[in-house]
Coordinates of C-alpha atoms and ligand atoms in Angstrom, one line a residue:
X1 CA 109.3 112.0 123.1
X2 CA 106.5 109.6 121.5
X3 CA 104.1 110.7 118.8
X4 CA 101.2 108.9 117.5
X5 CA 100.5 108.0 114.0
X6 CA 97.1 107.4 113.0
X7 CA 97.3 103.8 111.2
X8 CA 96.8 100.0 112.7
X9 CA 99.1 99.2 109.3
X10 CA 102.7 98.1 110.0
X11 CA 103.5 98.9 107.0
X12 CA 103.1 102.3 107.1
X13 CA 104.6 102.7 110.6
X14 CA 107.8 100.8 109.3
X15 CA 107.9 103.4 106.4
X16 CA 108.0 106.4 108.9
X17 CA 110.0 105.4 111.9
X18 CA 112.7 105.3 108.9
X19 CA 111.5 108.7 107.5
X20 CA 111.9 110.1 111.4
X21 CA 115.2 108.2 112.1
X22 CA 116.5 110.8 109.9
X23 CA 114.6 114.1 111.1
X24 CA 113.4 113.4 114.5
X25 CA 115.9 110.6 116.2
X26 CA 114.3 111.2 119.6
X27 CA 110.7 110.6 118.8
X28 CA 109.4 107.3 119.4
X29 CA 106.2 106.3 116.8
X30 CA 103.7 104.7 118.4
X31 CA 100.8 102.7 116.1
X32 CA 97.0 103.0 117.3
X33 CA 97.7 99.2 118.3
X34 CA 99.0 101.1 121.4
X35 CA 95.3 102.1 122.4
X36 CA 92.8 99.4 121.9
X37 CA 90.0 101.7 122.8
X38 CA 90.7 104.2 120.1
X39 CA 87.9 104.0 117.5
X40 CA 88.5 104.0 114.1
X41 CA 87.8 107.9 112.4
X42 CA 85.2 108.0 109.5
X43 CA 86.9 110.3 106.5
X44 CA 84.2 112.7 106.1
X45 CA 85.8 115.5 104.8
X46 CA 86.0 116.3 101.2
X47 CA 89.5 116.4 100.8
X48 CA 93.0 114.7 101.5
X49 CA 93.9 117.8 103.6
X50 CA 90.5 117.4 105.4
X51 CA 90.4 113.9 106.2
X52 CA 94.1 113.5 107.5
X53 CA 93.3 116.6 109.7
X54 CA 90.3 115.3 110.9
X55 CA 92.3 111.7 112.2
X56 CA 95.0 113.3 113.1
X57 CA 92.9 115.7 115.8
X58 CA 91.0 112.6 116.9
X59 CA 94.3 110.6 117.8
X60 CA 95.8 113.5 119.5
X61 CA 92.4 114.1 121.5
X62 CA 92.0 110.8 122.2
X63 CA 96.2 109.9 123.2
X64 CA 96.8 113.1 124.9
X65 CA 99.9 113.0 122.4
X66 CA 101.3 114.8 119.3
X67 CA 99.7 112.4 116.5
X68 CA 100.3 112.2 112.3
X69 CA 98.0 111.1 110.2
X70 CA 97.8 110.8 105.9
X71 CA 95.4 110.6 103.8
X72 CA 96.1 109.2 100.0
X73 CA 94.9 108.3 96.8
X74 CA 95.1 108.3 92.9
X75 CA 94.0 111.4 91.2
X76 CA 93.3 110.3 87.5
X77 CA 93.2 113.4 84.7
X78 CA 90.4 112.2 82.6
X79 CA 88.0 111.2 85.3
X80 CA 88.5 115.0 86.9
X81 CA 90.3 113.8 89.8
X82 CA 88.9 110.2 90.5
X83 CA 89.0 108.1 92.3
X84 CA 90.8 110.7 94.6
X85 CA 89.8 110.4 97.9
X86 CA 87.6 107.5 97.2
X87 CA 90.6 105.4 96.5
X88 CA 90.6 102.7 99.1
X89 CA 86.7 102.5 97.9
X90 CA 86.0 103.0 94.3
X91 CA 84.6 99.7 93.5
X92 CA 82.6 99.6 96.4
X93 CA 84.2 97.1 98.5
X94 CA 87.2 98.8 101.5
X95 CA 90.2 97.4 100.5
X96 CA 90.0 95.5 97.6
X97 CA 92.9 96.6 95.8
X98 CA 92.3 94.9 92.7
X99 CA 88.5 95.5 91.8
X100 CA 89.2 99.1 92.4
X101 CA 92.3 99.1 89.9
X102 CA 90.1 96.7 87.8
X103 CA 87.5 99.7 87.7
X104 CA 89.9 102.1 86.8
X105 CA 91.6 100.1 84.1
X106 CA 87.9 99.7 82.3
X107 CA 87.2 103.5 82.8
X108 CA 90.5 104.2 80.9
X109 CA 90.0 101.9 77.9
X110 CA 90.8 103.0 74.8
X111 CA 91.7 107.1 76.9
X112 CA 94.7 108.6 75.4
X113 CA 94.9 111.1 78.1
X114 CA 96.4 108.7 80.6
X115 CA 97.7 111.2 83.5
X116 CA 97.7 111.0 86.6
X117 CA 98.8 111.8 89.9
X118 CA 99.5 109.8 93.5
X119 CA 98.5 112.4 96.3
X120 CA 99.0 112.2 100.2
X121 CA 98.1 114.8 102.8
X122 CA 100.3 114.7 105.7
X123 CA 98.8 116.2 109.1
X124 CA 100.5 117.3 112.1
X125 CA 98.1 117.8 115.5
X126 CA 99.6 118.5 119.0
X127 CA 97.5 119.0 122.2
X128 CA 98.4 122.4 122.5
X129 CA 96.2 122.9 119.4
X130 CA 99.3 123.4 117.0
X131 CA 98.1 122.3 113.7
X132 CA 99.9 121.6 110.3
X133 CA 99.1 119.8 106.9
X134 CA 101.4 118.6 104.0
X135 CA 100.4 117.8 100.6
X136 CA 102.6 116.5 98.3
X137 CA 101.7 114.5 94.7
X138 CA 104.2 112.2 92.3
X139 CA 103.0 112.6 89.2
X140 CA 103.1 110.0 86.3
X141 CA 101.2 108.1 83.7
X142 CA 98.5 104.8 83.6
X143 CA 99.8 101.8 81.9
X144 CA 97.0 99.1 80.7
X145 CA 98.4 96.0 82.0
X146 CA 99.1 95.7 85.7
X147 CA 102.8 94.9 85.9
X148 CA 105.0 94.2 89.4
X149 CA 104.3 92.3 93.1
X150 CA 106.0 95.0 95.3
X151 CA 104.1 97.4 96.0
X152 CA 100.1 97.9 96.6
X153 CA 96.8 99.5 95.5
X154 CA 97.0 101.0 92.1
X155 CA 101.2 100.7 92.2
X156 CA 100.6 98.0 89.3
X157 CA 99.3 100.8 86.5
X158 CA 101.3 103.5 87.8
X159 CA 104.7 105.0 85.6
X160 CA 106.1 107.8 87.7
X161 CA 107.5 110.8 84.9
X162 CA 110.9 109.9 84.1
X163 CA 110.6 106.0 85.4
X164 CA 110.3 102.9 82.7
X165 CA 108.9 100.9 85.6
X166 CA 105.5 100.4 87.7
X167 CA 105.9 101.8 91.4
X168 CA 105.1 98.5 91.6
X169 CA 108.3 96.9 90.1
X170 CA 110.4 99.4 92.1
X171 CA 112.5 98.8 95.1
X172 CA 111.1 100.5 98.0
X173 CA 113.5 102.7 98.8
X174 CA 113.1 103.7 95.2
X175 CA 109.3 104.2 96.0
X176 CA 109.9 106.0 99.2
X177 CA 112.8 108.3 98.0
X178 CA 109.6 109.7 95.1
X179 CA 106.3 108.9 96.2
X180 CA 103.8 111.7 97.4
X181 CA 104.2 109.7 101.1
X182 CA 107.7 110.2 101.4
X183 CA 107.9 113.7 99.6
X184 CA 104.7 115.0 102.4
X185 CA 106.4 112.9 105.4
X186 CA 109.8 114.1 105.1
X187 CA 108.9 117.6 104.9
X188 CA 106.3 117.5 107.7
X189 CA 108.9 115.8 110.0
X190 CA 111.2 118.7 108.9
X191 CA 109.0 121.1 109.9
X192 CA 107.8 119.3 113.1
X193 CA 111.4 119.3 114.0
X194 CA 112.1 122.8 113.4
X195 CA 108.7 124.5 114.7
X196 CA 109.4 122.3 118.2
X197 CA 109.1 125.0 119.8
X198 CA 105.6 125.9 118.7
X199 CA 104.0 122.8 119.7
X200 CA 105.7 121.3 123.0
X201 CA 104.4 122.8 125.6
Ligands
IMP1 P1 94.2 105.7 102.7 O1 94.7 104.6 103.4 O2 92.8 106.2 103.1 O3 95.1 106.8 102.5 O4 93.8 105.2 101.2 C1 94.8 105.1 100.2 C2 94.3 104.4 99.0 O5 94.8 105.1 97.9 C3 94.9 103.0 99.0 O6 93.9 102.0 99.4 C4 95.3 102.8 97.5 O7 94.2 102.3 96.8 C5 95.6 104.2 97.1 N1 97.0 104.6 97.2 C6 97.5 105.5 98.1 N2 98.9 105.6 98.0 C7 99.2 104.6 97.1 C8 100.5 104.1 96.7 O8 101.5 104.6 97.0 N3 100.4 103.1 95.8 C9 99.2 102.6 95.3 N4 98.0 102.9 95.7 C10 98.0 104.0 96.6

C-alpha cells in the first residue's frame, strides 16, 4: 500500500518512513518528488489544523492516493501565539531560518515570560473522503543565545520542560522520541492503522 506525504523535504520523509516502520510496515511513503506535476499548496487557512488539511486534500485529489501532510511552527507566550503559523515566514523572507529566529530573539529581549510551545498538525486524507487531523505541541522555554548545529529553524532557542539542552544539541532520536512531530505522527499512523477499515475502500 503507498501513501503520499505532502513534503519535497527528505528530511521529513526520512523522519516518517521510520515513524511508519513501526505502525504501518506495509505502507510505502512516497514524497511529492514522485509527481512532478503536482503544484505546490498555498497555506491559506488560519490554523495548523487548517493548513495541513488543506495539503493533505490537495495531494490526495491530485495522487488518487491516501496522502499526510503537517503543518508546524513555534507558538511563543508573550507574543499571543507568534510567530505560529507564520513560522517558516516571520521575517519576511520563506525559509530563512536565522532572520526569523533573529526576529524572535529581539522581540524577547529583556521578556521574563519566556514560554513557549513547538506545535504540528498532522492530517490524514484518503479518496474515499475519510478525513483525520492530529495536533500535538512540546512545550518548553526560549533561551537568549542560539546554542547547537543539529537541528533546524528555531531548534537553537528552544529548551523542552525537563531538558538542559537546545532541541538543537539533542540527538535526533532524542528529538523525535518528544517533539510535537513525532508525538502527532505516531498517533496519526496509530490511528491510520487501526481505522483501516474506514478509509480503504
Ligand atoms: P512548515 O514547514 O510550514 O510546517 O513550517 C515550519 C516552520 O516552523 C519551520 O520553518 C520552522 O521555522 C518552524 N519549526 C517547525 N518545527 C520545528 C522544529 O522542530 N524545530 C525548529 N523549528 C521548527
Amino acid at each position: 500500500m503507498q501513501i503520499v506525504l505532502a513534503t519535497r523535504n527528505k528530511g521529513k520523509i526520512r523522519e516518517l518512513a521510520r515513524i511508519f516502520a513501526h505502525e504501518l510496515p506495509e505502507v510505502e511513503l512516497l514524497g511529492t518528488d514522485n509527481f512532478p506535476e503536482l503544484a505546490d499548496v498555498d497555506e491559506t487557512e488560519d490554523s495548523f489544523e487548517g493548513n495541513a488539511l488543506l495539503k493533505a486534500v490537495a495531494v490526495s485529489r491530485f495522487t488518487k492516493l491516501p496522502a499526510i501532510a503537517d503543518d508546524s511552527g513555534l507558538a511563543v507566550d508573550h507574543l499571543k501565539g507568534a510567530p505560529g503559523i507564520y513560522s517558516a515566514r516571520y521575517s519576511g523572507v520563506h525559509g530563512d531560518d536565522e532572520a526569523n529566529l533573529q526576529k524572535v530573539l529581539r522581540e524577547m529581549e529583556g521578556i521574563a515570560n519566556r514560554r513557549a510551545q513547538f506545535v504540528c498538525a498532522a492530517a490524514f486524507v484518503a479518496p474515499n473522503g475519510y478525513q483525520k487531523v492530529i495536533r500535538a505541541e512540546m512545550v518548553g522555554e526560549l533561551i537568549s543565545q542560539p546554542r547547537g548545529a543539529n537541528g533546524f529553524g528555531y531548534d537553537p532557542i528552544f529548551v523542552p520542560e525537563g531538558f538542559a539542552q537546545t532541541t538543537g544539541e539533542m540527538a535526533p532520536d532524542l528529538k523525535d522520541s518528544i517533539s510535537h512531530r513525532g508525538k502527532a505522527m505516531r498517533e496519526l499512523a496509530q490511528i491510520i492503522s487501526s481505522e483501516r477499515a474506514s478509509w480503504e475502500q
